[in-house]
Amino acid sequence: MAFPFPFPLLFLMIITIILPFPSLVHSKLSLGYYQKTCPDFEKIVRETVTNKQITSPVTAAGTLRLFFHDCMVDGCDASVLISSNSFNQAEREAEINHSLSGDAFDVVVHAKTNLELACPGIVSCSDILAQATRDLVVMVGGPFYNVRLGRKDGMISKAGNVEGNLPRVNFTMDKLVDYFTQRGFTVQELVALSGGHTIGFSHCKEFTDRLFNYSATSPTDPDIYPKFAEKLKAMCANFQKDTAMSAFNDVITPGKFDNMFYQNLPRGLGLLATDHALVKDPRTKPFVDLYAVNQTAFFNDFARAMEKLSVHGVKTGRKGEVRRRCDLFNSINS
Ligand code: HEM
Ligand SMILES: *[C@@H]1O[C@H](CO)[C@@H](O)[C@H](O)[C@H]1NC(C)=O
Ligand SMILES: *[C@@H]1O[C@H](CO)[C@@H](O)[C@H](O)[C@H]1NC(C)=O
Ligand SMILES: *[C@@H]1O[C@H](CO)[C@@H](O)[C@H](O)[C@H]1NC(C)=O
Ligand SMILES: CC(=O)N[C@H]1CO[C@H](CO)[C@@H](O)[C@@H]1O
């Protein structure tokens, strides 16, 4: 008897047919989710983010990072937007959240206000954050990708859930790879998503170990391009007092979403230790090399990885709610 497919392939197909669980939740999301209930959804989000990005050009980077943090802690459910109260220390309170951009919170709140006027009680804050992020990435030059809609907003937001659920600059590559693979992302997706650091900035304390406290024999990481290291050291000389001092993640084209981040790395122009590590580790270097010479390959892979990130752990149906205000659970007791 002849199999129409090689046996292992057939086996794999059966597995995917009988084990659809990981995609079950996502299948409830759709591109046209608000077509009938809030037909101007796309237009309202696009106009709101466009106005905000023009007046505050840091919005795009701030929002992309906010979205990453939201999705990696309890899924893309806008739990990061919840304000703390006397009963609950919300995610925003976690130390790592202190540097989240106020403009990113603002743009979601503005869009929510405009959407509540047009179609009250319909659009979730998590859908707004996902859609706003995509529109902002496109606005600063990045690739378009589809954002399927229908996320519900989460009912839990705890500062204690943040630590351990977000990557840190002092992660070894082993730890970084584990972090992403445990959450269903490949090494290639880790490299592609790190390309988000083609925009935005980092505070000195995130990279001063590389400047002043690298090793017993060399206070400065010798891999940093010397003139770049000098500039950073001068800027961050008083970082413990001047806590606002920051440097661009992509020093060459800081506001443009492009593949310059990858071109910078082999030249010693990467800022964060985890970014520089991408070009040192044999698991990740091939992808850095590819994206550095081929922006189309980077854009394709970034777009696919963002689509995947955008549905990470989403809640649908009765697993969540459509918040009336993005910073408050609907139930006052939560
Ligand atoms: C790979 C592990 C990652 C680590 C260790 C990391 C770490 C950091 C750190 C320390 C900052 C600076 C925060 C500050 O001082 O204000 C930062 C900024 C940023 N990160 Fe990441 N990140 C990672 C992955 C990602 C991913 C996957 C994305 C999105 C796809 C992303 C997007 C951003 C953006 C856009 C900024 C700039 C924020 C702004 O300008 O307001 N990061 N990241
Ligand atoms: C990494 O940094 C975090 C936050 O600054 C700190 O809590 C943690 O102990 C550090 N881990 C290592 C291994 O140094
Ligand atoms: C330098 O690193 C060592 C070991 O991680 C740490 O004990 C020390 O506090 C650091 N010094 C500064 C100035 O950060
Ligand atoms: C760049 O990558 C794209 C997408 O993978 C591919 O189609 C194209 O052939 C590559 N270009 C070059 C010059 O290798
Ligand atoms: C942007 C933002 O909301 N950051 C918050 C992080 O946590 C600190 C400490 O509670 C708040 O003051 C910030 O507003």
JSON list of N, CA and C in Angstrom, two decimals, residues 33-44 114-116 118-120 122-123:
[
{"chain": "A", "resi": 33, "resn": "TYR", "atom": "N", "xyz": [-13.23, 41.25, 13.46]},
{"chain": "A", "resi": 33, "resn": "TYR", "atom": "CA", "xyz": [-13.98, 41.09, 14.72]},
{"chain": "A", "resi": 33, "resn": "TYR", "atom": "C", "xyz": [-14.90, 42.28, 15.01]},
{"chain": "A", "resi": 34, "resn": "TYR", "atom": "N", "xyz": [-14.44, 43.50, 14.70]},
{"chain": "A", "resi": 34, "resn": "TYR", "atom": "CA", "xyz": [-15.24, 44.70, 15.01]},
{"chain": "A", "resi": 34, "resn": "TYR", "atom": "C", "xyz": [-15.98, 45.26, 13.79]},
{"chain": "A", "resi": 35, "resn": "GLN", "atom": "N", "xyz": [-15.95, 44.50, 12.67]},
{"chain": "A", "resi": 35, "resn": "GLN", "atom": "CA", "xyz": [-16.52, 45.02, 11.43]},
{"chain": "A", "resi": 35, "resn": "GLN", "atom": "C", "xyz": [-17.96, 45.51, 11.62]},
{"chain": "A", "resi": 36, "resn": "LYS", "atom": "N", "xyz": [-18.77, 44.74, 12.35]},
{"chain": "A", "resi": 36, "resn": "LYS", "atom": "CA", "xyz": [-20.18, 45.13, 12.53]},
{"chain": "A", "resi": 36, "resn": "LYS", "atom": "C", "xyz": [-20.37, 45.99, 13.76]},
{"chain": "A", "resi": 37, "resn": "THR", "atom": "N", "xyz": [-19.63, 45.67, 14.85]},
{"chain": "A", "resi": 37, "resn": "THR", "atom": "CA", "xyz": [-19.91, 46.32, 16.13]},
{"chain": "A", "resi": 37, "resn": "THR", "atom": "C", "xyz": [-19.17, 47.65, 16.29]},
{"chain": "A", "resi": 38, "resn": "CYS", "atom": "N", "xyz": [-18.08, 47.81, 15.56]},
{"chain": "A", "resi": 38, "resn": "CYS", "atom": "CA", "xyz": [-17.33, 49.07, 15.65]},
{"chain": "A", "resi": 38, "resn": "CYS", "atom": "C", "xyz": [-16.56, 49.29, 14.36]},
{"chain": "A", "resi": 39, "resn": "PRO", "atom": "N", "xyz": [-17.32, 49.60, 13.29]},
{"chain": "A", "resi": 39, "resn": "PRO", "atom": "CA", "xyz": [-16.72, 49.63, 11.95]},
{"chain": "A", "resi": 39, "resn": "PRO", "atom": "C", "xyz": [-15.56, 50.62, 11.80]},
{"chain": "A", "resi": 40, "resn": "ASP", "atom": "N", "xyz": [-15.52, 51.65, 12.64]},
{"chain": "A", "resi": 40, "resn": "ASP", "atom": "CA", "xyz": [-14.44, 52.63, 12.52]},
{"chain": "A", "resi": 40, "resn": "ASP", "atom": "C", "xyz": [-13.23, 52.30, 13.40]},
{"chain": "A", "resi": 41, "resn": "PHE", "atom": "N", "xyz": [-13.23, 51.10, 13.99]},
{"chain": "A", "resi": 41, "resn": "PHE", "atom": "CA", "xyz": [-12.14, 50.72, 14.89]},
{"chain": "A", "resi": 41, "resn": "PHE", "atom": "C", "xyz": [-10.75, 51.02, 14.30]},
{"chain": "A", "resi": 42, "resn": "GLU", "atom": "N", "xyz": [-10.51, 50.49, 13.10]},
{"chain": "A", "resi": 42, "resn": "GLU", "atom": "CA", "xyz": [-9.18, 50.65, 12.51]},
{"chain": "A", "resi": 42, "resn": "GLU", "atom": "C", "xyz": [-8.81, 52.10, 12.29]},
{"chain": "A", "resi": 43, "resn": "LYS", "atom": "N", "xyz": [-9.79, 52.84, 11.78]},
{"chain": "A", "resi": 43, "resn": "LYS", "atom": "CA", "xyz": [-9.56, 54.26, 11.46]},
{"chain": "A", "resi": 43, "resn": "LYS", "atom": "C", "xyz": [-9.29, 55.05, 12.74]},
{"chain": "A", "resi": 44, "resn": "ILE", "atom": "N", "xyz": [-10.07, 54.78, 13.77]},
{"chain": "A", "resi": 44, "resn": "ILE", "atom": "CA", "xyz": [-9.92, 55.53, 15.03]},
{"chain": "A", "resi": 44, "resn": "ILE", "atom": "C", "xyz": [-8.55, 55.25, 15.66]},
{"chain": "A", "resi": 114, "resn": "ASN", "atom": "N", "xyz": [-11.64, 57.68, 22.45]},
{"chain": "A", "resi": 114, "resn": "ASN", "atom": "CA", "xyz": [-12.28, 57.90, 21.15]},
{"chain": "A", "resi": 114, "resn": "ASN", "atom": "C", "xyz": [-13.17, 56.73, 20.75]},
{"chain": "A", "resi": 115, "resn": "LEU", "atom": "N", "xyz": [-12.75, 55.52, 21.09]},
{"chain": "A", "resi": 115, "resn": "LEU", "atom": "CA", "xyz": [-13.54, 54.34, 20.73]},
{"chain": "A", "resi": 115, "resn": "LEU", "atom": "C", "xyz": [-14.80, 54.25, 21.60]},
{"chain": "A", "resi": 116, "resn": "GLU", "atom": "N", "xyz": [-14.70, 54.63, 22.86]},
{"chain": "A", "resi": 116, "resn": "GLU", "atom": "CA", "xyz": [-15.89, 54.58, 23.72]},
{"chain": "A", "resi": 116, "resn": "GLU", "atom": "C", "xyz": [-16.95, 55.56, 23.22]},
{"chain": "A", "resi": 118, "resn": "ALA", "atom": "N", "xyz": [-17.40, 56.31, 20.04]},
{"chain": "A", "resi": 118, "resn": "ALA", "atom": "CA", "xyz": [-17.95, 55.77, 18.79]},
{"chain": "A", "resi": 118, "resn": "ALA", "atom": "C", "xyz": [-18.75, 54.48, 19.03]},
{"chain": "A", "resi": 119, "resn": "CYS", "atom": "N", "xyz": [-18.26, 53.63, 19.90]},
{"chain": "A", "resi": 119, "resn": "CYS", "atom": "CA", "xyz": [-18.92, 52.33, 20.13]},
{"chain": "A", "resi": 119, "resn": "CYS", "atom": "C", "xyz": [-18.66, 51.88, 21.56]},
{"chain": "A", "resi": 120, "resn": "PRO", "atom": "N", "xyz": [-19.46, 52.39, 22.49]},
{"chain": "A", "resi": 120, "resn": "PRO", "atom": "CA", "xyz": [-19.22, 52.16, 23.92]},
{"chain": "A", "resi": 120, "resn": "PRO", "atom": "C", "xyz": [-19.24, 50.68, 24.32]},
{"chain": "A", "resi": 122, "resn": "ILE", "atom": "N", "xyz": [-17.37, 48.15, 23.59]},
{"chain": "A", "resi": 122, "resn": "ILE", "atom": "CA", "xyz": [-17.15, 47.10, 22.58]},
{"chain": "A", "resi": 122, "resn": "ILE", "atom": "C", "xyz": [-15.69, 46.67, 22.47]},
{"chain": "A", "resi": 123, "resn": "VAL", "atom": "N", "xyz": [-14.77, 47.62, 22.44]},
{"chain": "A", "resi": 123, "resn": "VAL", "atom": "CA", "xyz": [-13.38, 47.30, 22.08]},
{"chain": "A", "resi": 123, "resn": "VAL", "atom": "C", "xyz": [-12.53, 47.12, 23.32]}
]
